[in-house]
Every structure is written in structure tokens, then in C-alpha cells.
Amino acid sequence: MSTAPSCHDAVWQTTRSELYVFDPATLRIRDANPAACRNTQYATPHITTLTLPDLAPQLGRSELDTSAAIHTHFVRADGQRYPVTLHVTPIRHDDAPALLAIADDDSATHALQRAQARFEAMVSNTPGLVYQFHLDADGNASFPYVSDGCQALLGLSAAELMAQPERFLELVLPDDRQSYLDAMLSSAGTLWGWNWEGRIWVDAWKDVKWINLRATPHSLPDGAVQWEGIMTNITESKQEQLEVRASRARLAELTAHIEKVKEQERTRIAREIHDDLGGNLTAIKMALAMLAARLPEDDRALHDKAAYVDQLADRTIDAVHRITLDLRPSILDFGLVAALDWQVKEFATQAGIACEFHTSAREIELDPDQASALFRIVQEALTNIAKHAGASKVTVRLQCGREHLGVKISDNGRGIAPADRSKPASFGLRGMAERANALGGTLHVTPAEGGGTVVAIKIRRQGYNSAP
């Protein structure tokens, strides 16, 4: 048997382990060290009045197995139970048989076990692969932790991936590897979130998957970087996204085709109106003039009627001319520069708003469809200004580059709120944007310096020649 704890007073006073001396018959505590008093929240005089009846079954045996650990619970002074593991050894205390119990508080261990269980439950129910990725200062990569979702996502077991971390990069399709490495190095350099999506080849199923990787980095003292993150299978949503994008592309092609057909039909109708109606009205006016010249000079009523019919013919010719211009301005036959210059002057006259046109090119040769579409965009922008801007000055600039053509329409009006651009009824802006997209270009609406709005259109030229 061991000697009494009084022989090792220094250890008894300073150890962090809880030490108790029990009466083997009554299980009453004879003595307890300071660590035991602190953890149980009992003062030394009080703790020696307590008994531990829960230990009776284990300690009541005639043969005590001192190598066995006893798992039980102690109760603090505030009534809180906490788990402990006891190692009991027979000793003599005050010249009488006693039991020395070394108690280890298992609260932290149990809390860790509960936290681990919760973590594993969350990970097992997470639709994806939870992982840790480690990149050391020499560029060597490893996966310190990989969840069981690895097999379902990558076709590899967690053990296989941790043993051979380079296999993940091998899964990434060659066309997507550089973007994967660039995203990783950028995240490591800036310590910003790593967000990447790309394709992998899963040999187990002979199939390509789209995956999304999101991870949060933090630096380690040795210069390494470690990420904690999740990978998910986004194949279905990516396919839907690609289908939507393809559908939008087809819709844009259809819109462009419709606009082209509309312009062609407008041109045909304009020419027919001009050639047929215009020609007929001119003939009618000439015939009317001949008839009016032969009327009796003293028949005032007939001369007034002839004058009225002549005026009616003039008004009809003007209407035909106006309708023809609305359908397709014949000025477009002289080129885009001349057409825009004419449109700006017409706008200034009709709207009563000062409008200037500037360009660095005297003549720009464009595909007729491009010229018509660009003219319509400018026409719609000027119409919107007249209706909504409340502007007193408008400037239209045509800029010609080697490969691109740009037009900026600026006004000093009240401007347009961002919310107004997305209104369902904003058909003017939407139509302008669709025309620009159909040309393979872009349209941006931004605030102007000092107030007002700037509409900027940029398109790629096709089959161009320009004269400065």
C-alpha cells in the first residue's frame, strides 16, 4: 500500500488533478486537495462531510482492481453534475486504511465529443464535400481533412485524396486548370475568399461534372496558407444556366432578325409610297393645274374649289413625305454621318431644344443594317429626351475607330434614376439595348457630369471603310 498523502504535501497542494481520500467502509470523504475544492466549489471543512454513494458498487468489492478506471459523476455546490474518471488506490491515512482517488474532470472531453458529433452530423448532411486544403511555402499541396462526401462528388475516397492530393488537379479538365490555379494563388496572395467553378472528369462514372469551390483562407506562421471550405456539384444548375444563355442568344438572334425584316419591310413600304403614291399625287397636282388654267375666269367658286384641291394635294404630298421619312429616312442613302446630322437638325426644330452634332469623320461606310439600327437607336434616344428629360441642350457625338464605332448622346436634363431603367414599361431603353446587342455591341446609360444623362453605344464595325 502507498503511504498517506501527507508524505507528498507539495504534490497534494500544487497538482491540478482532483485528489480525494475516502473511507473505504462509508465512502465519506476524509480529505480533498485544493484542486478538488476549487472544482467542486466546496470549502475544505464542508467537503469532508460528503459521501459518494454512487461509488459503492465499484468500491464495495473485496478485490479492488486499481488498474481499472471508474466513470461517474460528481456534483458541484451549485448542483451542476460533471463527468469524472477516477483511479483509486488503497493507502493509509492517519494510520487507518483509506482509498486515494485521482479524479480527472471529463467535462472538456465530453464537450469536445459533443462538438465533434455535431460537426460530423452537419458534415454528413451537407450536400457536398467539406475539406481543408493546405498549401505550404514551397508550393506543396495537401488535404488535411476531407469529409465522406468525397466519394460521391469526386469518385475518390477521402483516404485516397488525402494520400494523393495531386489527384484532384488531375480531375480538373485541362481547359479549366489554369483558372483553378490562378484562383488559388490569388486567394493565397490576398487572403480573400477562394471562389471557383469549373469542370472535372469523374472516371468512376465516365462523366463531366461542374463543381463550385468556396473556401476561406488563413495564413500559418510557417508561411503556409490553409483553407476551410466546401465543394458542391453544380452540374444541374450550370446546365440550366447554359441553356438559359443559349436561349437568350437564340432570342437575341430572333430579335435581330425581326428588326432586320422590319427595316426591310419599312424600306419596301417607304419606296412604294414614295414611288406610287408620290408619283400619282404629283401627276394629280399637274393635271389639276392644267384644269385650273382652263376654268372660266369669272367662275370664282370653281377657282376656289380648284385651289382647295391643290392645297389638299400639297398636304397629302407632305404627309406622304413625312410617313416615308418615318419609315426609312432617304437621307440614310447618303451615309450615317449625313443621316445623323439631318436627324439632329430635325430634332432641334421639332423639339425646340438646342442640339449639336460632332464627328471626326466626313463619311463612314457601314453595312446598311448596322447604319439603320444605329440611326434608330439615336432616334429613340432623342425621342426619350424630348419626352422625359426636360433638357435645354443635347449633344450627339459620333466617334469612328478602326474596329469600333461609338455614339454618345448627352443631355443636361433631370437625369434618369437607376430604378427607372429596370421598370417593366421602359420599352424605349430596352429596345435600344436590344438593338445594340443585336449589332454585337453594348449600350450604357450613365449620369452626366453636372446633371443629365449620357447614352453611349459601341458596336463592332463590319465591312467598313472610312474617309477622315
CSV table of C-alpha atoms in Angstrom, one decimal:
chain,number,residue,atom,x,y,z
A,1,MET,CA,0.0,0.0,0.0
A,2,SER,CA,1.0,3.6,-0.6
A,3,THR,CA,1.8,6.0,2.1
A,4,ALA,CA,-0.5,8.7,3.2
A,5,PRO,CA,-0.8,11.8,1.1
A,6,SER,CA,0.7,13.9,3.9
A,7,CYS,CA,4.1,12.5,2.8
A,8,HIS,CA,3.7,14.2,-0.5
A,9,ASP,CA,2.3,17.5,0.6
A,10,ALA,CA,3.9,19.6,-2.2
A,11,VAL,CA,2.2,17.4,-4.8
A,12,TRP,CA,-1.0,17.4,-2.9
A,13,GLN,CA,-1.1,21.2,-2.8
A,14,THR,CA,0.0,22.1,-6.3
A,15,THR,CA,-1.3,19.4,-8.6
A,16,ARG,CA,-4.2,20.3,-11.0
A,17,SER,CA,-5.7,16.9,-10.6
A,18,GLU,CA,-8.5,16.5,-8.0
A,19,LEU,CA,-7.4,14.2,-5.2
A,20,TYR,CA,-9.7,12.7,-2.6
A,21,VAL,CA,-9.2,10.4,0.4
A,22,PHE,CA,-12.2,8.2,1.1
A,23,ASP,CA,-13.2,6.0,4.0
A,24,PRO,CA,-13.4,2.5,2.3
A,25,ALA,CA,-16.4,1.5,4.5
A,26,THR,CA,-18.6,4.6,4.5
A,27,LEU,CA,-17.2,6.3,1.3
A,28,ARG,CA,-17.2,9.5,3.2
A,29,ILE,CA,-14.5,12.0,2.0
A,30,ARG,CA,-11.8,12.3,4.7
A,31,ASP,CA,-9.7,14.9,2.8
A,32,ALA,CA,-9.5,16.7,-0.5
A,33,ASN,CA,-6.8,18.8,-2.1
A,34,PRO,CA,-7.2,22.4,-3.2
A,35,ALA,CA,-7.9,21.5,-6.8
A,36,ALA,CA,-10.8,19.3,-5.7
A,37,CYS,CA,-12.2,22.1,-3.6
A,38,ARG,CA,-12.0,24.6,-6.4
A,39,ASN,CA,-13.7,22.4,-9.0
A,40,THR,CA,-16.5,21.2,-6.7
A,41,GLN,CA,-16.9,24.7,-5.2
A,42,TYR,CA,-16.9,23.3,-1.6
A,43,ALA,CA,-14.7,24.6,1.2
A,44,THR,CA,-12.4,22.1,2.8
A,45,PRO,CA,-14.4,21.7,6.1
A,46,HIS,CA,-17.6,21.1,4.2
A,47,ILE,CA,-16.3,18.7,1.6
A,48,THR,CA,-15.1,16.3,4.3
A,49,THR,CA,-18.7,15.8,5.3
A,50,LEU,CA,-19.8,14.4,1.9
A,51,THR,CA,-20.1,10.9,0.8
A,52,LEU,CA,-20.2,9.4,-2.7
A,53,PRO,CA,-22.7,6.6,-2.6
A,54,ASP,CA,-22.5,6.2,-6.4
A,55,LEU,CA,-19.1,4.5,-5.9
A,56,ALA,CA,-20.4,1.8,-3.7
A,57,PRO,CA,-20.9,-0.9,-6.3
A,58,GLN,CA,-17.3,-0.3,-7.7
A,59,LEU,CA,-15.6,0.1,-4.4
A,60,GLY,CA,-17.5,-2.4,-2.3
A,61,ARG,CA,-15.7,-5.4,-3.8
A,62,SER,CA,-13.3,-7.2,-1.7
A,63,GLU,CA,-10.8,-7.3,-4.6
A,64,LEU,CA,-10.2,-3.7,-5.9
A,65,ASP,CA,-8.8,-3.5,-9.4
A,66,THR,CA,-6.5,-0.5,-9.1
A,67,SER,CA,-5.8,-0.5,-12.9
A,68,ALA,CA,-9.4,0.0,-13.8
A,69,ALA,CA,-10.9,3.5,-14.4
A,70,ILE,CA,-14.2,4.3,-12.8
A,71,HIS,CA,-16.5,6.6,-14.7
A,72,THR,CA,-19.0,8.5,-12.6
A,73,HIS,CA,-20.4,12.0,-11.9
A,74,PHE,CA,-19.6,14.5,-9.2
A,75,VAL,CA,-22.0,17.3,-8.1
A,76,ARG,CA,-20.7,20.8,-7.5
A,77,ALA,CA,-22.0,23.0,-4.8
A,78,ASP,CA,-24.4,24.7,-7.2
A,79,GLY,CA,-26.0,21.4,-8.2
A,80,GLN,CA,-24.2,21.0,-11.5
A,81,ARG,CA,-23.2,17.5,-12.4
A,82,TYR,CA,-19.9,16.9,-14.3
A,83,PRO,CA,-18.3,13.7,-15.5
A,84,VAL,CA,-15.1,12.4,-13.9
A,85,THR,CA,-12.8,9.4,-14.4
A,86,LEU,CA,-11.4,8.0,-11.1
A,87,HIS,CA,-8.3,6.0,-10.5
A,88,VAL,CA,-8.5,4.5,-6.9
A,89,THR,CA,-5.5,3.2,-4.9
A,90,PRO,CA,-5.6,1.8,-1.3
A,91,ILE,CA,-3.5,3.9,1.1
A,92,ARG,CA,-3.1,4.5,4.8
A,93,HIS,CA,-4.3,7.8,6.1
A,94,ASP,CA,-3.9,8.8,9.8
A,95,ASP,CA,-2.8,5.3,10.4
A,96,ALA,CA,-6.1,3.9,9.1
A,97,PRO,CA,-6.9,2.1,5.8
A,98,ALA,CA,-8.2,4.6,3.2
A,99,LEU,CA,-8.7,5.0,-0.6
A,100,LEU,CA,-6.9,7.7,-2.6
A,101,ALA,CA,-8.9,8.7,-5.7
A,102,ILE,CA,-7.4,10.7,-8.5
A,103,ALA,CA,-10.3,12.4,-10.4
A,104,ASP,CA,-10.0,13.7,-14.0
A,105,ASP,CA,-12.7,16.2,-14.9
A,106,ASP,CA,-14.1,14.9,-18.3
A,107,SER,CA,-16.2,18.0,-19.0
A,108,ALA,CA,-13.9,19.3,-21.7
A,109,THR,CA,-13.5,15.8,-23.2
A,110,HIS,CA,-17.3,15.3,-23.3
A,111,ALA,CA,-17.8,18.8,-24.7
A,112,LEU,CA,-15.3,18.1,-27.4
A,113,GLN,CA,-17.0,14.8,-28.1
A,114,ARG,CA,-20.4,16.5,-28.4
A,115,ALA,CA,-18.9,19.2,-30.6
A,116,GLN,CA,-17.3,16.5,-32.8
A,117,ALA,CA,-20.6,14.7,-33.0
A,118,ARG,CA,-22.5,17.8,-34.0
A,119,PHE,CA,-19.8,18.6,-36.6
A,120,GLU,CA,-19.9,15.2,-38.1
A,121,ALA,CA,-23.7,15.3,-38.2
A,122,MET,CA,-23.6,18.7,-40.0
A,123,VAL,CA,-20.9,17.5,-42.4
A,124,SER,CA,-22.8,14.2,-43.2
A,125,ASN,CA,-25.9,16.2,-44.0
A,126,THR,CA,-24.1,18.8,-46.1
A,127,PRO,CA,-24.8,18.4,-49.8
A,128,GLY,CA,-21.2,18.4,-50.9
A,129,LEU,CA,-17.6,17.9,-49.8
A,130,VAL,CA,-16.3,19.6,-46.7
A,131,TYR,CA,-12.5,19.9,-46.7
A,132,GLN,CA,-9.3,21.5,-45.6
A,133,PHE,CA,-6.7,22.4,-48.2
A,134,HIS,CA,-3.1,23.2,-47.2
A,135,LEU,CA,-0.5,25.0,-49.4
A,136,ASP,CA,2.9,25.2,-47.8
A,137,ALA,CA,5.6,27.9,-48.6
A,138,ASP,CA,7.2,25.5,-51.2
A,139,GLY,CA,4.0,25.1,-53.1
A,140,ASN,CA,3.2,21.6,-51.9
A,141,ALA,CA,-0.5,21.0,-51.5
A,142,SER,CA,-2.3,18.6,-49.2
A,143,PHE,CA,-5.8,17.9,-47.8
A,144,PRO,CA,-5.5,17.6,-44.0
A,145,TYR,CA,-9.3,16.9,-43.8
A,146,VAL,CA,-11.8,15.5,-46.3
A,147,SER,CA,-15.4,14.6,-45.5
A,148,ASP,CA,-17.1,11.4,-46.6
A,149,GLY,CA,-18.8,13.3,-49.3
A,150,CYS,CA,-15.6,12.9,-51.3
A,151,GLN,CA,-16.6,9.6,-52.9
A,152,ALA,CA,-20.0,10.9,-54.1
A,153,LEU,CA,-18.6,14.1,-55.6
A,154,LEU,CA,-15.2,13.1,-56.9
A,155,GLY,CA,-15.4,9.3,-57.3
A,156,LEU,CA,-12.5,9.0,-54.8
A,157,SER,CA,-12.5,8.0,-51.2
A,158,ALA,CA,-11.4,10.6,-48.6
A,159,ALA,CA,-8.4,8.4,-47.8
A,160,GLU,CA,-7.3,8.2,-51.4
A,161,LEU,CA,-7.5,12.0,-51.9
A,162,MET,CA,-5.6,12.7,-48.6
A,163,ALA,CA,-2.9,10.2,-49.6
A,164,GLN,CA,-2.6,11.6,-53.1
A,165,PRO,CA,-3.7,15.2,-53.1
A,166,GLU,CA,-2.4,15.8,-56.6
A,167,ARG,CA,-5.2,13.6,-58.0
A,168,PHE,CA,-7.7,16.5,-57.5
A,169,LEU,CA,-5.8,18.7,-60.0
A,170,GLU,CA,-5.7,15.7,-62.4
A,171,LEU,CA,-9.6,15.6,-62.2
A,172,VAL,CA,-9.9,19.2,-63.4
A,173,LEU,CA,-10.3,19.4,-67.2
A,174,PRO,CA,-7.2,20.8,-68.9
A,175,ASP,CA,-9.1,23.8,-70.2
A,176,ASP,CA,-10.1,24.8,-66.6
A,177,ARG,CA,-6.8,24.0,-64.8
A,178,GLN,CA,-5.2,27.4,-65.3
A,179,SER,CA,-8.3,29.2,-63.9
A,180,TYR,CA,-8.3,26.9,-60.9
A,181,LEU,CA,-4.6,27.6,-60.2
A,182,ASP,CA,-5.0,31.3,-60.8
A,183,ALA,CA,-7.9,31.5,-58.4
A,184,MET,CA,-6.0,29.5,-55.7
A,185,LEU,CA,-2.8,31.7,-56.0
A,186,SER,CA,-4.9,34.9,-56.0
A,187,SER,CA,-6.7,33.8,-52.8
A,188,ALA,CA,-3.4,32.8,-51.2
A,189,GLY,CA,-1.8,36.1,-52.0
A,190,THR,CA,-4.6,38.3,-50.9
A,191,LEU,CA,-6.2,36.1,-48.3
A,192,TRP,CA,-9.6,36.7,-49.8
A,193,GLY,CA,-12.2,34.0,-50.3
A,194,TRP,CA,-11.4,31.4,-52.9
A,195,ASN,CA,-14.4,31.0,-55.2
A,196,TRP,CA,-14.0,28.9,-58.3
A,197,GLU,CA,-16.2,26.9,-60.6
A,198,GLY,CA,-15.1,24.5,-63.3
A,199,ARG,CA,-15.4,21.1,-64.8
A,200,ILE,CA,-13.9,17.8,-63.6
A,201,TRP,CA,-13.8,14.4,-65.2
A,202,VAL,CA,-15.1,11.7,-62.9
A,203,ASP,CA,-13.5,8.5,-64.2
A,204,ALA,CA,-15.7,6.3,-62.0
A,205,TRP,CA,-18.8,7.4,-63.9
A,206,LYS,CA,-17.1,8.4,-67.2
A,207,ASP,CA,-18.8,11.8,-66.9
A,208,VAL,CA,-18.0,15.5,-66.7
A,209,LYS,CA,-19.3,17.4,-63.6
A,210,TRP,CA,-19.4,21.1,-62.9
A,211,ILE,CA,-18.3,21.9,-59.3
A,212,ASN,CA,-18.2,25.0,-57.2
A,213,LEU,CA,-15.4,25.5,-54.7
A,214,ARG,CA,-15.8,28.1,-51.9
A,215,ALA,CA,-13.2,28.3,-49.2
A,216,THR,CA,-11.9,30.8,-46.6
A,217,PRO,CA,-8.1,31.2,-46.3
A,218,HIS,CA,-5.9,32.0,-43.3
A,219,SER,CA,-2.1,32.2,-43.1
A,220,LEU,CA,0.0,30.0,-40.9
A,221,PRO,CA,3.2,31.0,-39.0
A,222,ASP,CA,5.5,29.0,-41.4
A,223,GLY,CA,4.3,30.9,-44.4
A,224,ALA,CA,1.7,28.3,-45.5
A,225,VAL,CA,-1.9,29.0,-46.2
A,226,GLN,CA,-4.8,26.8,-45.2
A,227,TRP,CA,-8.4,26.9,-46.5
A,228,GLU,CA,-11.5,25.5,-45.0
A,229,GLY,CA,-14.3,25.2,-47.5
A,230,ILE,CA,-16.9,23.2,-49.3
A,231,MET,CA,-17.2,21.8,-52.9
A,232,THR,CA,-20.6,21.2,-54.4
A,233,ASN,CA,-22.0,19.7,-57.5
A,234,ILE,CA,-23.5,22.5,-59.7
A,235,THR,CA,-23.8,20.4,-62.9
A,236,GLU,CA,-27.6,20.7,-63.0
A,237,SER,CA,-27.8,24.4,-62.3
A,238,LYS,CA,-24.8,25.1,-64.7
A,239,GLN,CA,-26.6,23.2,-67.4
A,240,GLU,CA,-29.7,25.2,-66.8
A,241,GLN,CA,-27.7,28.4,-66.8
A,242,LEU,CA,-26.1,27.4,-70.1
A,243,GLU,CA,-29.5,26.5,-71.6
A,244,VAL,CA,-30.8,29.9,-70.5
A,245,ARG,CA,-27.8,31.6,-72.0
A,246,ALA,CA,-28.3,29.7,-75.3
A,247,SER,CA,-32.0,30.5,-75.2
A,248,ARG,CA,-31.2,34.2,-74.7
A,249,ALA,CA,-28.7,34.0,-77.6
A,250,ARG,CA,-31.4,32.5,-79.8
A,251,LEU,CA,-33.9,35.1,-78.7
A,252,ALA,CA,-31.3,37.8,-79.5
A,253,GLU,CA,-30.8,36.3,-82.9
A,254,LEU,CA,-34.5,36.2,-83.4
A,255,THR,CA,-34.8,39.8,-82.3
A,256,ALA,CA,-32.1,40.9,-84.7
A,257,HIS,CA,-33.8,39.0,-87.5
A,258,ILE,CA,-37.1,40.6,-86.7
A,259,GLU,CA,-35.5,44.1,-86.6
A,260,LYS,CA,-33.8,43.4,-89.9
A,261,VAL,CA,-37.1,42.2,-91.5
A,262,LYS,CA,-38.9,45.2,-90.1
A,263,GLU,CA,-36.4,47.6,-91.5
A,264,GLN,CA,-36.5,45.8,-94.9
A,265,GLU,CA,-40.3,46.0,-94.9
A,266,ARG,CA,-40.3,49.7,-93.9
A,267,THR,CA,-37.9,50.4,-96.7
A,268,ARG,CA,-40.1,48.5,-99.2
A,269,ILE,CA,-43.3,50.3,-98.0
A,270,ALA,CA,-41.5,53.7,-98.0
A,271,ARG,CA,-40.3,53.2,-101.5
A,272,GLU,CA,-43.7,52.0,-102.7
A,273,ILE,CA,-45.4,55.0,-101.0
A,274,HIS,CA,-42.8,57.3,-102.5
A,275,ASP,CA,-42.8,55.9,-106.0
A,276,ASP,CA,-46.5,55.1,-106.3
A,277,LEU,CA,-48.4,57.5,-104.1
A,278,GLY,CA,-45.8,60.2,-104.5
A,279,GLY,CA,-45.8,59.9,-108.3
A,280,ASN,CA,-49.6,59.7,-108.5
A,281,LEU,CA,-50.0,62.7,-106.3
A,282,THR,CA,-47.6,64.7,-108.4
A,283,ALA,CA,-49.4,63.7,-111.6
A,284,ILE,CA,-52.7,64.7,-109.9
A,285,LYS,CA,-51.3,68.1,-109.0
A,286,MET,CA,-50.0,68.7,-112.5
A,287,ALA,CA,-53.4,67.6,-114.1
A,288,LEU,CA,-55.2,69.8,-111.6
A,289,ALA,CA,-53.0,72.8,-112.6
A,290,MET,CA,-53.9,72.2,-116.2
A,291,LEU,CA,-57.6,72.0,-115.4
A,292,ALA,CA,-57.5,75.1,-113.2
A,293,ALA,CA,-55.9,77.1,-116.1
A,294,ARG,CA,-58.8,76.3,-118.3
A,295,LEU,CA,-61.6,77.3,-115.8
A,296,PRO,CA,-63.7,80.4,-116.7
A,297,GLU,CA,-62.1,83.4,-115.2
A,298,ASP,CA,-65.4,84.7,-113.9
A,299,ASP,CA,-66.3,81.5,-112.1
A,300,ARG,CA,-64.9,82.3,-108.6
A,301,ALA,CA,-66.4,79.2,-106.9
A,302,LEU,CA,-64.7,76.8,-109.3
A,303,HIS,CA,-61.3,78.6,-108.8
A,304,ASP,CA,-61.7,78.4,-105.0
A,305,LYS,CA,-62.6,74.7,-105.3
A,306,ALA,CA,-59.5,74.1,-107.5
A,307,ALA,CA,-57.3,76.0,-105.1
A,308,TYR,CA,-58.7,73.9,-102.2
A,309,VAL,CA,-58.0,70.6,-104.1
A,310,ASP,CA,-54.5,71.9,-104.9
A,311,GLN,CA,-53.8,72.6,-101.2
A,312,LEU,CA,-55.2,69.2,-100.3
A,313,ALA,CA,-52.8,67.6,-102.7
A,314,ASP,CA,-49.9,69.5,-101.2
A,315,ARG,CA,-50.9,68.4,-97.7
A,316,THR,CA,-51.2,64.8,-98.9
A,317,ILE,CA,-47.8,65.0,-100.6
A,318,ASP,CA,-46.3,66.4,-97.3
A,319,ALA,CA,-48.0,63.6,-95.4
A,320,VAL,CA,-46.5,61.0,-97.8
A,321,HIS,CA,-43.1,62.6,-97.4
A,322,ARG,CA,-43.4,62.6,-93.6
A,323,ILE,CA,-44.6,58.9,-93.5
A,324,THR,CA,-41.8,57.9,-95.9
A,325,LEU,CA,-39.2,59.6,-93.7
A,326,ASP,CA,-40.6,57.9,-90.6
A,327,LEU,CA,-40.5,54.5,-92.3
A,328,ARG,CA,-37.0,55.0,-93.6
A,329,PRO,CA,-35.3,58.3,-94.0
A,330,SER,CA,-34.0,58.5,-97.5
A,331,ILE,CA,-31.1,60.5,-96.1
A,332,LEU,CA,-29.6,57.2,-95.0
A,333,ASP,CA,-28.8,56.6,-98.6
A,334,PHE,CA,-26.2,59.3,-98.2
A,335,GLY,CA,-24.5,57.6,-95.3
A,336,LEU,CA,-24.7,57.6,-91.5
A,337,VAL,CA,-23.0,60.9,-90.9
A,338,ALA,CA,-25.4,62.8,-93.2
A,339,ALA,CA,-28.4,60.9,-91.6
A,340,LEU,CA,-27.4,61.8,-88.1
A,341,ASP,CA,-26.7,65.4,-89.0
A,342,TRP,CA,-30.1,65.6,-90.5
A,343,GLN,CA,-31.8,63.9,-87.6
A,344,VAL,CA,-30.2,66.3,-85.1
A,345,LYS,CA,-31.3,69.3,-87.0
A,346,GLU,CA,-34.9,67.9,-87.3
A,347,PHE,CA,-34.9,67.2,-83.6
A,348,ALA,CA,-33.8,70.7,-82.7
A,349,THR,CA,-36.5,72.1,-85.0
A,350,GLN,CA,-39.3,69.9,-83.8
A,351,ALA,CA,-38.5,69.7,-80.1
A,352,GLY,CA,-37.2,73.3,-79.7
A,353,ILE,CA,-34.1,72.0,-77.9
A,354,ALA,CA,-30.6,73.2,-78.8
A,355,CYS,CA,-28.9,70.1,-80.3
A,356,GLU,CA,-25.3,69.8,-81.7
A,357,PHE,CA,-23.7,67.1,-83.8
A,358,HIS,CA,-20.0,66.4,-83.7
A,359,THR,CA,-17.9,63.9,-85.6
A,360,SER,CA,-14.3,63.4,-86.8
A,361,ALA,CA,-15.3,61.6,-90.0
A,362,ARG,CA,-16.8,63.1,-93.1
A,363,GLU,CA,-18.1,59.8,-94.3
A,364,ILE,CA,-18.4,56.3,-92.7
A,365,GLU,CA,-19.3,53.3,-94.9
A,366,LEU,CA,-21.3,50.8,-92.9
A,367,ASP,CA,-23.4,47.8,-93.5
A,368,PRO,CA,-26.9,49.1,-94.3
A,369,ASP,CA,-28.5,47.1,-91.4
A,370,GLN,CA,-25.9,48.5,-89.0
A,371,ALA,CA,-26.5,52.0,-90.2
A,372,SER,CA,-30.3,51.7,-89.9
A,373,ALA,CA,-30.1,50.2,-86.5
A,374,LEU,CA,-27.7,52.8,-85.2
A,375,PHE,CA,-29.8,55.6,-86.6
A,376,ARG,CA,-32.9,54.1,-84.9
A,377,ILE,CA,-31.1,54.0,-81.6
A,378,VAL,CA,-30.1,57.7,-81.8
A,379,GLN,CA,-33.7,58.5,-82.9
A,380,GLU,CA,-35.2,56.7,-79.9
A,381,ALA,CA,-32.7,58.3,-77.5
A,382,LEU,CA,-33.6,61.8,-78.8
A,383,THR,CA,-37.3,61.0,-78.6
A,384,ASN,CA,-36.8,59.9,-74.9
A,385,ILE,CA,-35.0,63.2,-74.2
A,386,ALA,CA,-37.8,65.2,-75.7
A,387,LYS,CA,-40.4,63.3,-73.7
A,388,HIS,CA,-38.8,62.9,-70.3
A,389,ALA,CA,-35.5,64.7,-69.8
A,390,GLY,CA,-36.6,68.4,-69.5
A,391,ALA,CA,-33.3,69.3,-71.2
A,392,SER,CA,-32.3,72.5,-72.8
A,393,LYS,CA,-29.2,71.2,-74.6
A,394,VAL,CA,-28.3,67.9,-76.3
A,395,THR,CA,-25.0,66.8,-77.9
A,396,VAL,CA,-24.6,63.9,-80.2
A,397,ARG,CA,-21.0,62.7,-80.9
A,398,LEU,CA,-20.1,60.1,-83.5
A,399,GLN,CA,-16.7,58.5,-82.9
A,400,CYS,CA,-15.1,56.3,-85.5
A,401,GLY,CA,-12.3,53.8,-84.7
A,402,ARG,CA,-10.6,51.2,-86.8
A,403,GLU,CA,-12.7,48.4,-85.5
A,404,HIS,CA,-15.4,50.0,-83.4
A,405,LEU,CA,-18.0,52.8,-83.9
A,406,GLY,CA,-19.4,54.8,-80.9
A,407,VAL,CA,-22.2,57.3,-80.5
A,408,LYS,CA,-22.8,59.3,-77.3
A,409,ILE,CA,-26.0,61.3,-76.7
A,410,SER,CA,-25.6,63.7,-73.8
A,411,ASP,CA,-28.2,66.0,-72.3
A,412,ASN,CA,-28.4,68.4,-69.4
A,413,GLY,CA,-31.8,67.3,-68.2
A,414,ARG,CA,-33.0,65.9,-64.9
A,415,GLY,CA,-31.3,62.6,-65.4
A,416,ILE,CA,-32.7,59.0,-65.0
A,417,ALA,CA,-32.9,57.1,-61.7
A,418,PRO,CA,-31.4,53.6,-61.7
A,419,ALA,CA,-34.7,52.2,-60.6
A,420,ASP,CA,-36.4,53.8,-63.7
A,421,ARG,CA,-34.1,51.8,-66.0
A,422,SER,CA,-35.4,48.5,-64.8
A,423,LYS,CA,-39.1,49.4,-64.9
A,424,PRO,CA,-41.2,46.9,-66.9
A,425,ALA,CA,-42.6,49.7,-69.0
A,426,SER,CA,-39.2,51.0,-70.0
A,427,PHE,CA,-39.6,49.8,-73.6
A,428,GLY,CA,-37.6,52.6,-75.1
A,429,LEU,CA,-34.4,51.8,-73.2
A,430,ARG,CA,-35.0,48.1,-73.6
A,431,GLY,CA,-35.5,48.4,-77.3
A,432,MET,CA,-32.3,50.5,-77.7
A,433,ALA,CA,-30.3,47.9,-75.7
A,434,GLU,CA,-31.7,45.0,-77.8
A,435,ARG,CA,-30.8,46.8,-81.0
A,436,ALA,CA,-27.3,47.4,-79.7
A,437,ASN,CA,-27.0,43.7,-78.6
A,438,ALA,CA,-28.3,42.6,-82.0
A,439,LEU,CA,-25.4,44.5,-83.6
A,440,GLY,CA,-23.0,42.7,-81.3
A,441,GLY,CA,-22.5,45.9,-79.3
A,442,THR,CA,-23.2,47.5,-76.0
A,443,LEU,CA,-25.4,50.3,-74.7
A,444,HIS,CA,-24.7,52.1,-71.4
A,445,VAL,CA,-26.8,54.7,-69.6
A,446,THR,CA,-24.9,56.8,-67.1
A,447,PRO,CA,-25.3,60.1,-65.3
A,448,ALA,CA,-23.7,63.1,-67.0
A,449,GLU,CA,-21.3,65.5,-65.2
A,450,GLY,CA,-23.3,68.4,-63.8
A,451,GLY,CA,-26.6,66.6,-64.3
A,452,GLY,CA,-28.3,64.9,-67.1
A,453,THR,CA,-27.8,61.6,-68.8
A,454,VAL,CA,-25.3,60.0,-71.3
A,455,VAL,CA,-26.4,57.2,-73.6
A,456,ALA,CA,-23.3,55.5,-75.0
A,457,ILE,CA,-23.5,53.0,-77.9
A,458,LYS,CA,-20.5,51.0,-79.1
A,459,ILE,CA,-20.6,48.5,-81.9
A,460,ARG,CA,-18.0,46.5,-83.9
A,461,ARG,CA,-17.9,47.6,-87.5
A,462,GLN,CA,-18.5,45.1,-90.3
A,463,GLY,CA,-17.2,45.7,-93.8
A,464,TYR,CA,-16.1,49.2,-93.2
A,465,ASN,CA,-14.2,51.9,-95.0
A,466,SER,CA,-13.9,55.4,-93.6
A,467,ALA,CA,-12.8,58.7,-95.0
A,468,PRO,CA,-11.4,61.2,-92.4
